[in-house]
Coordinates of C-alpha atoms in Angstrom, one line a residue:
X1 CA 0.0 0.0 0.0
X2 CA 1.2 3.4 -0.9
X3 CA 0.6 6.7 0.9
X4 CA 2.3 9.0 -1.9
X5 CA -1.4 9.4 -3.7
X6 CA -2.9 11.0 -0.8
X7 CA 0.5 13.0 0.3
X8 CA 0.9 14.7 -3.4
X9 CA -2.8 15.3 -3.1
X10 CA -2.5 17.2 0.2
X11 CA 0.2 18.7 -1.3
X12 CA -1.5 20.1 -3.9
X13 CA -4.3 21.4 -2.4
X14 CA -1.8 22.7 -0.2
X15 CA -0.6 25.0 -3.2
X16 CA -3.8 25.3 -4.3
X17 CA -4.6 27.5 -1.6
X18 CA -1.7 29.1 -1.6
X19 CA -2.2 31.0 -4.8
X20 CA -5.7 31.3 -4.1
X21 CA -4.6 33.2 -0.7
X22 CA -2.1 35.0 -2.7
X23 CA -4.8 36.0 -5.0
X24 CA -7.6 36.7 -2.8
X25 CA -4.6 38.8 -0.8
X26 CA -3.7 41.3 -3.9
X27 CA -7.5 42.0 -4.7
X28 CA -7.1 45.3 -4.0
X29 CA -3.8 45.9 -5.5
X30 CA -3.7 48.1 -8.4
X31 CA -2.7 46.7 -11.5
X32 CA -2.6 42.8 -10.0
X33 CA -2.3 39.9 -12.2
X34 CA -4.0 36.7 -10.4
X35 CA -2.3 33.3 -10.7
X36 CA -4.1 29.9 -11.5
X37 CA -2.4 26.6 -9.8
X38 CA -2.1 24.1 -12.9
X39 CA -1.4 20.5 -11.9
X40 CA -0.4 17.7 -13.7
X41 CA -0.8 13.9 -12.4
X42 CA 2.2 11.6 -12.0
X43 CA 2.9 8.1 -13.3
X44 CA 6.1 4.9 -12.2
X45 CA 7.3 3.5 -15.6
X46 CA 8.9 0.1 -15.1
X47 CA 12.0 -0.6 -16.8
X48 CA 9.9 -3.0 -19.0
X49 CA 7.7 -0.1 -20.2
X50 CA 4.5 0.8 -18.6
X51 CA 1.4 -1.2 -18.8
X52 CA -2.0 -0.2 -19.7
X53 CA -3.4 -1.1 -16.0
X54 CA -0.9 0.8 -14.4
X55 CA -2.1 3.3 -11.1
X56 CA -1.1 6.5 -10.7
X57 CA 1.2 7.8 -7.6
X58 CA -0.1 11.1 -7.4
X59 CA -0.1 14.7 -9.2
X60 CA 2.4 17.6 -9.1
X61 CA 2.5 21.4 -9.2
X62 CA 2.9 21.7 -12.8
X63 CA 3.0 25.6 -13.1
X64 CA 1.8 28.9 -11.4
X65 CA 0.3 30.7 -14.5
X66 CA -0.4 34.3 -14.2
X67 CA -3.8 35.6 -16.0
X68 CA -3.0 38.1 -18.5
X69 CA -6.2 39.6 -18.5
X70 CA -7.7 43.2 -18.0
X71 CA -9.1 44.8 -15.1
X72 CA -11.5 46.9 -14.7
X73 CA -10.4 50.8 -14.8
X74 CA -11.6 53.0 -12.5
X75 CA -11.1 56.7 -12.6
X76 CA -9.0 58.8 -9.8
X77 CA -8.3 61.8 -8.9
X78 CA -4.5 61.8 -9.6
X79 CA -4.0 63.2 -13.0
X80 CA -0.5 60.8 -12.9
X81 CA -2.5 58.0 -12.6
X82 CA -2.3 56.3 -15.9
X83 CA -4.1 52.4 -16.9
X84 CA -3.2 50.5 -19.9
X85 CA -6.7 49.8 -21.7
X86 CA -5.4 46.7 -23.9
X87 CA -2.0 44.9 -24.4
X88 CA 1.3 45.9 -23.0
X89 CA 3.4 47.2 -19.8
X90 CA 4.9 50.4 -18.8
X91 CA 8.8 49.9 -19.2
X92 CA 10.5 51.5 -16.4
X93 CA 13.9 51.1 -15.1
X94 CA 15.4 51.1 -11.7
X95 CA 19.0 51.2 -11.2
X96 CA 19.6 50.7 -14.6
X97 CA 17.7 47.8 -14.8
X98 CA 14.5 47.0 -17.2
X99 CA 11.1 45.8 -15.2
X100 CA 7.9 45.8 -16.8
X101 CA 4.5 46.8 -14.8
X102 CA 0.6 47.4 -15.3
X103 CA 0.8 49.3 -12.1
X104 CA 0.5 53.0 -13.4
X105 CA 0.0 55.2 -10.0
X106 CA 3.3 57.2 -10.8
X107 CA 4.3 60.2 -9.0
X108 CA 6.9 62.9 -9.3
X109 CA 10.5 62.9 -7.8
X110 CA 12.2 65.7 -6.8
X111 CA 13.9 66.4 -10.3
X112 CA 10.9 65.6 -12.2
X113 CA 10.6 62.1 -13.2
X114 CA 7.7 60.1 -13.4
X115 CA 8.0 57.3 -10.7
X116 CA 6.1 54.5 -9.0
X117 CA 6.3 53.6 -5.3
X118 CA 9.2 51.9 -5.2
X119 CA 11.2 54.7 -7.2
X120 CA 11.3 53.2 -10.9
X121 CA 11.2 55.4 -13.5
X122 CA 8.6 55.5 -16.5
X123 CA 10.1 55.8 -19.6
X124 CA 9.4 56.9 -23.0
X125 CA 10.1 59.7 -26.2
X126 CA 11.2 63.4 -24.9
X127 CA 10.6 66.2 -26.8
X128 CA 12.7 68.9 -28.3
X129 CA 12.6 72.5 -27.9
X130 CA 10.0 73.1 -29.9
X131 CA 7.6 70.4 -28.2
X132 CA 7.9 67.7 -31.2
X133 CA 8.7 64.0 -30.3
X134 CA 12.0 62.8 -30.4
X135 CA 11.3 59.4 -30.9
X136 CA 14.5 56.5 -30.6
X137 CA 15.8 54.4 -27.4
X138 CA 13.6 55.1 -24.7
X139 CA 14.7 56.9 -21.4
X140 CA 13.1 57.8 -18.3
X141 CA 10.2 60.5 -18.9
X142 CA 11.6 64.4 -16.8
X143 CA 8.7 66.7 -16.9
X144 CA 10.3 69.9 -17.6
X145 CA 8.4 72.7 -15.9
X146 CA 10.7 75.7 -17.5
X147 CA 8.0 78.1 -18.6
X148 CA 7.7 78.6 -22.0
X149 CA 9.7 81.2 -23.9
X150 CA 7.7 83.9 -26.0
X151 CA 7.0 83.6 -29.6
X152 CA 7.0 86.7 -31.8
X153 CA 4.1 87.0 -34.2
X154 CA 4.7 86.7 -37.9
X155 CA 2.0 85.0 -39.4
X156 CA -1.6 86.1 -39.6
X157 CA -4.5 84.5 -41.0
X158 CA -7.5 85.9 -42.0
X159 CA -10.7 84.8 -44.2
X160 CA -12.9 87.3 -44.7
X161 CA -15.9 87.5 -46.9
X162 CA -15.9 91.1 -48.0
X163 CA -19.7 92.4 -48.9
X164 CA -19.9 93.1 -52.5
X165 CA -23.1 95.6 -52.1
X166 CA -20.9 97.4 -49.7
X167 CA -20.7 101.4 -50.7
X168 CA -17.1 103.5 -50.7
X169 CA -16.7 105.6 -47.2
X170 CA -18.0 109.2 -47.4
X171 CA -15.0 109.9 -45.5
X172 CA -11.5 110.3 -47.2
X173 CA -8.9 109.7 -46.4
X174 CA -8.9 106.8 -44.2
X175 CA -9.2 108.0 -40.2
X176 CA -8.9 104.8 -37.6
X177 CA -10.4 107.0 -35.3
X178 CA -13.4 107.5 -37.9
X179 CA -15.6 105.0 -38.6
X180 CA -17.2 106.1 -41.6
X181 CA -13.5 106.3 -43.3
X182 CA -13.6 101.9 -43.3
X183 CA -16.1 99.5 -44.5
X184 CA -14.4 97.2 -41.5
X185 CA -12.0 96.4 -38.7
X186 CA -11.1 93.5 -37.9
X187 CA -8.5 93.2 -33.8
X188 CA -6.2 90.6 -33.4
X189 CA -3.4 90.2 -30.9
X190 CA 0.2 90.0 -32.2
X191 CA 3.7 89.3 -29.9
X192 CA 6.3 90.8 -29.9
X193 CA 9.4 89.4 -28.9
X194 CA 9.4 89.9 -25.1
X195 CA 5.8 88.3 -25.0
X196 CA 4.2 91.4 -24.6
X197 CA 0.9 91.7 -26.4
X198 CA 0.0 94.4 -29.4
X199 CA -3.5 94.8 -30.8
X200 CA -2.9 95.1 -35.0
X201 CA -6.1 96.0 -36.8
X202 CA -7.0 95.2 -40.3
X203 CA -9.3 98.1 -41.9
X204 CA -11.5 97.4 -45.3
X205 CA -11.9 100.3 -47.4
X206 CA -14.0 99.5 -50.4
X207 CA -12.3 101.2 -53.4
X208 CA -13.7 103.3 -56.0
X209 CA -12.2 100.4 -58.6
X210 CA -15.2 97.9 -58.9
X211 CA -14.1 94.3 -57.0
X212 CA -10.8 96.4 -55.1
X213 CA -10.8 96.8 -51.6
X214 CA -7.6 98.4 -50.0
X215 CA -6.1 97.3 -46.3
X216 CA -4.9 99.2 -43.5
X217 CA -3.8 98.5 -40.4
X218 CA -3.2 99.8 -37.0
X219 CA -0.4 99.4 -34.2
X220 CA -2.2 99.7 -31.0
X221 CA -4.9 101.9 -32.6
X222 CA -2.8 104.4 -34.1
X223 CA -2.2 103.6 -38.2
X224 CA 0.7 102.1 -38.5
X225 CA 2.7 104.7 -40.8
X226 CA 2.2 107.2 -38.1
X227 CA 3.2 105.2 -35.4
X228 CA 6.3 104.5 -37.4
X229 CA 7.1 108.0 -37.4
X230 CA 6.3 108.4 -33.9
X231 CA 8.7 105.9 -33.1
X232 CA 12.0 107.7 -35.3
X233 CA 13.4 108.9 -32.2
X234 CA 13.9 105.5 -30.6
X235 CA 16.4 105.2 -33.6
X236 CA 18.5 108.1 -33.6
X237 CA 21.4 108.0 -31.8
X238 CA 21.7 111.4 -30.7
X239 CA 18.3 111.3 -28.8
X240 CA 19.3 107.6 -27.1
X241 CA 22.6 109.4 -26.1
X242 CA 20.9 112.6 -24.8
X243 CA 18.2 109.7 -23.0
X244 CA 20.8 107.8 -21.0
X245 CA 22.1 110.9 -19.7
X246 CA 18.6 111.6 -18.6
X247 CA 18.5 108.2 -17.1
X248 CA 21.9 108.6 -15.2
X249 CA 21.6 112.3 -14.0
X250 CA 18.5 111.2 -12.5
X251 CA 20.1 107.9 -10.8
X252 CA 23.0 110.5 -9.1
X253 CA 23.1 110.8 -5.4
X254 CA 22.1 113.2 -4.6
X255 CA 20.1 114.0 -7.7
X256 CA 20.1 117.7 -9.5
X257 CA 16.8 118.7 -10.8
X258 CA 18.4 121.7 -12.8
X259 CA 20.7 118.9 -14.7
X260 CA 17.5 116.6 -15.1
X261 CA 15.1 119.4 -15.8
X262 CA 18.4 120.3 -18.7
X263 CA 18.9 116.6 -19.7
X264 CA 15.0 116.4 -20.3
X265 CA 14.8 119.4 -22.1
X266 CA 17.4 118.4 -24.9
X267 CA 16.1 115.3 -25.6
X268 CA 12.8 116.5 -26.1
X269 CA 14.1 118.9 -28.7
X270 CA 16.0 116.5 -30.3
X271 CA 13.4 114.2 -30.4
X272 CA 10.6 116.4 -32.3
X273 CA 13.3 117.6 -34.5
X274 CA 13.8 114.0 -35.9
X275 CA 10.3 113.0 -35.5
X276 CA 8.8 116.1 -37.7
X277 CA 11.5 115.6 -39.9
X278 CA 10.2 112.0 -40.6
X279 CA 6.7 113.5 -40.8
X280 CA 7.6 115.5 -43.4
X281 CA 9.3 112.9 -45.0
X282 CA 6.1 110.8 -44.8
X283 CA 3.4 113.8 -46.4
X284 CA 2.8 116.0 -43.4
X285 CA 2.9 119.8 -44.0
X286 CA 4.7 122.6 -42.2
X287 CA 1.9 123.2 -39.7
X288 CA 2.0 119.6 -38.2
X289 CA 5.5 119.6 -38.4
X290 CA 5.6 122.6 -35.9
X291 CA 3.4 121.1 -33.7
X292 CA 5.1 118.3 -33.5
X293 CA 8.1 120.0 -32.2
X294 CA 6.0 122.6 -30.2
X295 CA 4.3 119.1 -28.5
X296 CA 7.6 118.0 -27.5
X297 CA 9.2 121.1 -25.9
X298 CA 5.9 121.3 -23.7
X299 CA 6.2 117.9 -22.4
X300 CA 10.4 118.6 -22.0
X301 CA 9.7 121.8 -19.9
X302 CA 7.1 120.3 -17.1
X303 CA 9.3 119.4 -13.9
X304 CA 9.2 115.7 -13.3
X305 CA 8.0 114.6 -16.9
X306 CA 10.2 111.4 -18.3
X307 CA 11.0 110.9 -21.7
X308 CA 8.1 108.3 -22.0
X309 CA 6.0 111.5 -21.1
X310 CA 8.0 113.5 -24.5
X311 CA 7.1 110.2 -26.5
X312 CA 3.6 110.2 -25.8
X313 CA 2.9 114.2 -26.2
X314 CA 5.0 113.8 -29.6
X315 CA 3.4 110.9 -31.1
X316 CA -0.1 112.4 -30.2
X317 CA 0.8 115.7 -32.3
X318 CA 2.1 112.9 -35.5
X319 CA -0.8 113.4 -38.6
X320 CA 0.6 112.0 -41.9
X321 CA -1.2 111.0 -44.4
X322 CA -2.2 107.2 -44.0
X323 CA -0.7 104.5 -46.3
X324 CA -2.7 101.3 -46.9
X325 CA -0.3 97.8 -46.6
X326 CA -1.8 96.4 -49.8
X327 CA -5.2 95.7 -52.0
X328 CA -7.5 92.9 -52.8
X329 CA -8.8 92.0 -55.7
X330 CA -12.0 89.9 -56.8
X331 CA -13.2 88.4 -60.2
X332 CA -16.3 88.5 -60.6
X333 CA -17.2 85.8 -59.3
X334 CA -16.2 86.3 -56.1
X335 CA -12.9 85.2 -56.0
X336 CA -9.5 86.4 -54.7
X337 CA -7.3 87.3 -57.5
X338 CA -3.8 87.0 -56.3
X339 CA -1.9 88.0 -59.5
X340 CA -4.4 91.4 -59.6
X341 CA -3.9 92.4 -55.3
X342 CA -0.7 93.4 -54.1
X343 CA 1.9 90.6 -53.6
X344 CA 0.4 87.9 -51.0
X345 CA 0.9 87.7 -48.3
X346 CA 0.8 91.1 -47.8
X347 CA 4.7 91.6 -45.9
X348 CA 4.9 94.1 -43.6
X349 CA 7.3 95.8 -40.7
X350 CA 4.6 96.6 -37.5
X351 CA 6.5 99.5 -35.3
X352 CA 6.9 98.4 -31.8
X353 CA 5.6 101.7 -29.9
X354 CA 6.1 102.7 -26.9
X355 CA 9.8 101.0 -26.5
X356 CA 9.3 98.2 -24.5
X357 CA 12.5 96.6 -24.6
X358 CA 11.9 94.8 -27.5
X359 CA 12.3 94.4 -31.3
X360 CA 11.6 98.0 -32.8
X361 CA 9.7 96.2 -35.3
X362 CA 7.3 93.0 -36.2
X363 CA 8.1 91.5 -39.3
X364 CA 4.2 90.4 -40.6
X365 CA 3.2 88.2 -43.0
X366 CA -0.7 88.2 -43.8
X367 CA -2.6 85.9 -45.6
X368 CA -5.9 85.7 -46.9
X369 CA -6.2 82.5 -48.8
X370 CA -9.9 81.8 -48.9
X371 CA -11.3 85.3 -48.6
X372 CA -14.4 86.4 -51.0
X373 CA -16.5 88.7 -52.6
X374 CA -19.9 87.8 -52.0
X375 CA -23.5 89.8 -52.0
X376 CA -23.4 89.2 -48.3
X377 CA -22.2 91.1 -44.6
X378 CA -18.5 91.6 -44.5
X379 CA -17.4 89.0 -42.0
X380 CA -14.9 86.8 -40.6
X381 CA -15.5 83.4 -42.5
X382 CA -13.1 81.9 -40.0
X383 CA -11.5 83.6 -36.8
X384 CA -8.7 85.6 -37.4
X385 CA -5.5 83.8 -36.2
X386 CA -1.5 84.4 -35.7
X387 CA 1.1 82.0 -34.2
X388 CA 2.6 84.3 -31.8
X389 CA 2.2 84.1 -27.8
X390 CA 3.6 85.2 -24.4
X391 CA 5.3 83.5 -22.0
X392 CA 3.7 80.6 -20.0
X393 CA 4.2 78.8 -16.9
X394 CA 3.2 75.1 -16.7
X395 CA -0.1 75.1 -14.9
X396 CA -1.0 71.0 -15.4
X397 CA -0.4 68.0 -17.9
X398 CA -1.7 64.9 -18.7
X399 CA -1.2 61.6 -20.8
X400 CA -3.4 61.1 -23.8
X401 CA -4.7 57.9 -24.9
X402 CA -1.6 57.7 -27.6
X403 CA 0.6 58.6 -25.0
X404 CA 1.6 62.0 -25.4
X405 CA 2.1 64.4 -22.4
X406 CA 0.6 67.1 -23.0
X407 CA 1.3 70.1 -20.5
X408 CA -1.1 73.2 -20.8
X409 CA 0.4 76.6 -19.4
X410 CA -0.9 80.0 -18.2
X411 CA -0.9 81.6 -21.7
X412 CA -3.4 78.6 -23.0
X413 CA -1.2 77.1 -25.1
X414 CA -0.3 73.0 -25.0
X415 CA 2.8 71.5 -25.9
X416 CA 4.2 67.5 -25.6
X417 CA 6.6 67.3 -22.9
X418 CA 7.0 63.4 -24.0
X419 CA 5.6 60.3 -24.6
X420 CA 4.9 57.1 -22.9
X421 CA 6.2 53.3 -24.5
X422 CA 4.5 50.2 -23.9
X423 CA 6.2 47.1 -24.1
X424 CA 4.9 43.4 -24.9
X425 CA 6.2 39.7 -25.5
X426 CA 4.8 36.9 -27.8
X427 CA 4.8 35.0 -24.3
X428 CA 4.1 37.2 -21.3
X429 CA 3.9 34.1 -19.1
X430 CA 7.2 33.6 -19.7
X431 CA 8.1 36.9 -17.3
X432 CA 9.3 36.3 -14.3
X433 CA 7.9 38.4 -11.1
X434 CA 10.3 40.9 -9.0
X435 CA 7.3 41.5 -6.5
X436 CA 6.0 44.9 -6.5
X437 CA 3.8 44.1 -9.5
X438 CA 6.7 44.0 -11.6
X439 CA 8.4 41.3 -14.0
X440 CA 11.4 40.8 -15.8
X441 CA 12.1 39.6 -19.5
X442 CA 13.2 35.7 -19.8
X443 CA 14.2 33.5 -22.3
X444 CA 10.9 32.3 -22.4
X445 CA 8.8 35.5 -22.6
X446 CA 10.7 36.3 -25.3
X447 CA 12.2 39.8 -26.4
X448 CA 10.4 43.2 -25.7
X449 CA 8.3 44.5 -28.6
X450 CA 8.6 48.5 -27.3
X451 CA 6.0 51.0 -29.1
X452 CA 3.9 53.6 -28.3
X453 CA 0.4 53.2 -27.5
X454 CA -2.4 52.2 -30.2
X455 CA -0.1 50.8 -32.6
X456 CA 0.6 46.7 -33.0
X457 CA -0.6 45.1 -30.1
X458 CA -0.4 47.6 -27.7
X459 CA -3.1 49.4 -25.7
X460 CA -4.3 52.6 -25.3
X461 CA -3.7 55.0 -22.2
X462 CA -6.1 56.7 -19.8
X463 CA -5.5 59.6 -17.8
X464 CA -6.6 60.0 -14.2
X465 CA -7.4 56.4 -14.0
X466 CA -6.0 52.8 -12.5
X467 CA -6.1 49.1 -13.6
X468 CA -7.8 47.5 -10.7
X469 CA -6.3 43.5 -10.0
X470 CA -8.3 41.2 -12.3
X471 CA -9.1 38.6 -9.6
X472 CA -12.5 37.8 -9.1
X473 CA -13.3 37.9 -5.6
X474 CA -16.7 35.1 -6.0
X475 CA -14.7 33.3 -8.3
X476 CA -11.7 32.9 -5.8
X477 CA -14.0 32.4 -2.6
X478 CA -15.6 29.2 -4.6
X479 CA -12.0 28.0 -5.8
X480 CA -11.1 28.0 -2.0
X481 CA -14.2 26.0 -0.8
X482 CA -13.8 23.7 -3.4
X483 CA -9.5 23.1 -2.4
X484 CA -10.6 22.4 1.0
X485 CA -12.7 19.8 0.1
X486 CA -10.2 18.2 -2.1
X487 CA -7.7 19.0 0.9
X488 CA -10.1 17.1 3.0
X489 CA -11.0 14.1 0.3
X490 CA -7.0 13.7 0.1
X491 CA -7.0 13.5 3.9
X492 CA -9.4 10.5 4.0
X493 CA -7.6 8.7 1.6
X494 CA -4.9 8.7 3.9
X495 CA -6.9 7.5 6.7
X496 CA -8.2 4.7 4.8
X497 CA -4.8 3.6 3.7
X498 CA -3.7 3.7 7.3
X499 CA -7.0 1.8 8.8
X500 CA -6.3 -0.9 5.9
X501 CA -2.8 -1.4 6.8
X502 CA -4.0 -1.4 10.7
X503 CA -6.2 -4.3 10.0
X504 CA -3.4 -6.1 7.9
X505 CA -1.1 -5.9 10.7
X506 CA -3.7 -6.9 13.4
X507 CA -4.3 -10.6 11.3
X508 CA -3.4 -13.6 13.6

């Protein structure tokens, strides 16, 4: 009689249990994978070869085979909690060392890596400077929370449908402080190269030629050919010269208000000299020319006034005749004739005024591919836009489902700051587990096949969310019910071995 039936069977059961324990245990854990016990029975071959009525001796622990499968997500409140909806891991490295995981509750360290728990770092594509994926071998994922640099405007799109039954102003020349001297005006922010924001104006002013309309534009409400005038002493070296001196005479310690009152004073000559020059230059007549420099030598002579104070009286006394940036032309049916406008886009230099620190001009190119002449309201077809903006600090990001971080700053604009891999193997059974719901690539699971989400056989990501274990709790509770009967049923067989041999040893 042999015991080894009912020992393996105890055994067995035995394991059993223990992954159902194990399982039962990590219910709860995010991003789990529960194991199944599979068993395989166990045979004594003679020398001879085995018979056809030969018994068993028992079974064995085959193999502990983890369950691939996906658990339910559930949303969070984290927005670095990320869950694979489909095939594949996260691929994160820890000490230089590879590890896979499902477990996406990641977290930043203190120079901006994505980690998990245990410190492992998420890897994945960076980004260069201008937010496009650099995509190659994957390293760890550093959220870089620089604020983003300025952009200068130089493009500016426009579709306007320009009314056809419109009349020509009654007022000439074109006025952008007069209304009936345009047909429209269309506002749209523009950068300059500090970040600091301009409002340019387009003006429509239907022309006496049929299917012509002329453009115009304004700096800051003020047409832009004045404004450029305005601005002539910002580039004269005599009146920068005579403005630092300003500058420093009012820095002195202590400071001399008949030197300041002196320093202010020539500048503000020097300054409507060059500006009315430029006037006249640009159309205006003798009279407007005086004032200019009349404008100037007021504002020079008040105690306490700055230079900025000089600039603004001066550029309030500039009236030159205005100078439109270019025409459109229409066929007659409608259409925007670019070999009859002006040369498109219409290129032109936008004076930076007041100084500011910045650029003294804005280079601007305008286009207005898709514009019309139709018998309807002159409208935007499509919101004006430009590709300039200010300065931005990083306010929040998130993973989208191909895995792109996307970070969104102050200024409202969004750029990548990376992008998440996903790993898988022809045999993910063939990984073998590090604890801490991560594995490691065998021989037997085969080589890594690294991506980036929703391409091959990977998945696709979720922000703000977590893979919950993919044991089922029921399911588990019966398994263990039904191991402890087999547990027990394994047990009796040993008793009944034992009372047999009892009884054979007990014979007379």
């Amino acid at each position: 009689m042999s015991f080894q039936q009912g020992l393996s069977g105890l055994n067995g059961a035995a394991k059993s249990l223990d992954v159902i324990g194990n399982n039962i245990a990590n219910a709860s854990t995010v991003g789990f994978k529960g194991s199944q016990a599979q068993f395989a029975d166990v045979y004594a071959n003679s020398l001879n070869g085995a018979g056809g009525n030969t018994a068993g001796i028992g079974s064995k622990l085959a193999a502990i085979a983890q369950q691939f499968t996906q658990g339910n997500v559930e949303a969070s409140n984290n927005p670095l909690d990320i869950a694979i909806n489909g095939g594949g891991f996260f691929r994160m490295t820890m000490g230089g060392v590879v590890q896979y995981t499902r477990n996406g509750q990641f977290s930043l360290d203190k120079e901006g890596y994505m980690v998990n728990a245990q410190g492992a770092k998420l890897t994945g594509y960076l980004t260069g400077s201008n937010g496009q994926i650099l995509a190659g071998a994957p390293v760890p994922i550093k959220i870089d929370a620089s604020d983003l640099k300025p952009v200068a405007t130089s493009r500016v799109d426009t579709q306007m449908n320009l009314d056809s039954r419109a009349k020509v102003p009654v007022a000439m020349p074109f006025d952008a402080n007069d209304p009936n001297s345009y047909n429209k005006q269309v506002p749209v922010d523009v950068y300059d190269t500090l970040g600091n924001a301009h409002v340019m104006s387009l003006f429509y002013v239907k022309s006496a030629t049929p299917g012509q309309w002329d453009v115009y534009v304004a700096s800051d409400g003020v047409e832009w050919q004045a404004q450029q005038v305005a601005a002539k002493a910002q580039g004269d070296t005599t009146a920068q010269t005579l403005r630092d001196k300003w500058v420093a005479d009012s820095k002195a310690i202590p400071p001399v208000q008949a030197t300041i009152s002196a320093d202010l004073a020539a500048y503000a000559a020097q300054a409507g000299n060059v500006v009315a020059a430029a006037a006249g230059a640009a159309g205006a007549d003798a009279t407007v020319q005086a004032a200019i420099n009349a404008a100037a030598l007021a504002a020079g002579g008040v105690v306490g006034s700055t230079p900025e104070d000089v600039d603004r009286a001066i550029a309030a006394a500039v009236k030159v005749p205005p100078v439109s940036v270019g025409h459109l032309n229409f066929d007659g049916n409608g259409q925007l004739v670019a070999s009859a406008s002006s040369a498109l886009p219409l290129k032109f230099q936008m004076p930076v005024f007041p100084p500011s620190g910045a650029n003294a001009t804005l280079p601007v190119d305008i286009h207005f591919a898709g514009s019309t002449q139709y018998g309807a309201a002159t409208a935007e077809k499509n919101p004006t836009t430009q590709d300039g903006y200010t300065s931005g600090h990083l306010q929040r990001f998130t993973a989208g489902p191909d895995g792109i971080i996307l970070g969104q700053y102050s200024n409202g604009r969004s750029q990548a700051l990376g992008q998440i891999v996903l790993a898988n193997f022809e045999n993910p059974n063939g990984l073998t587990s590090l604890g801490n719901n991560a594995w490691a690539e065998t021989s037997a699971s085969g080589t890594p096949s690294v991506g980036v989400p929703e391409t091959g056989s990977l998945g696709v990501l979720q922000s703000s969310a977590v893979e919950n274990s993919n044991v089922d709790l029921t399911a588990e509770l019966v398994n263990m019910i039904t191991a402890q009967r087999v547990y027990q049923a394994n047990a009796q067989t040993i008793k009944t071995q034992d009372s047999v041999l009892q009884t054979l040893v007990n014979l007379r």
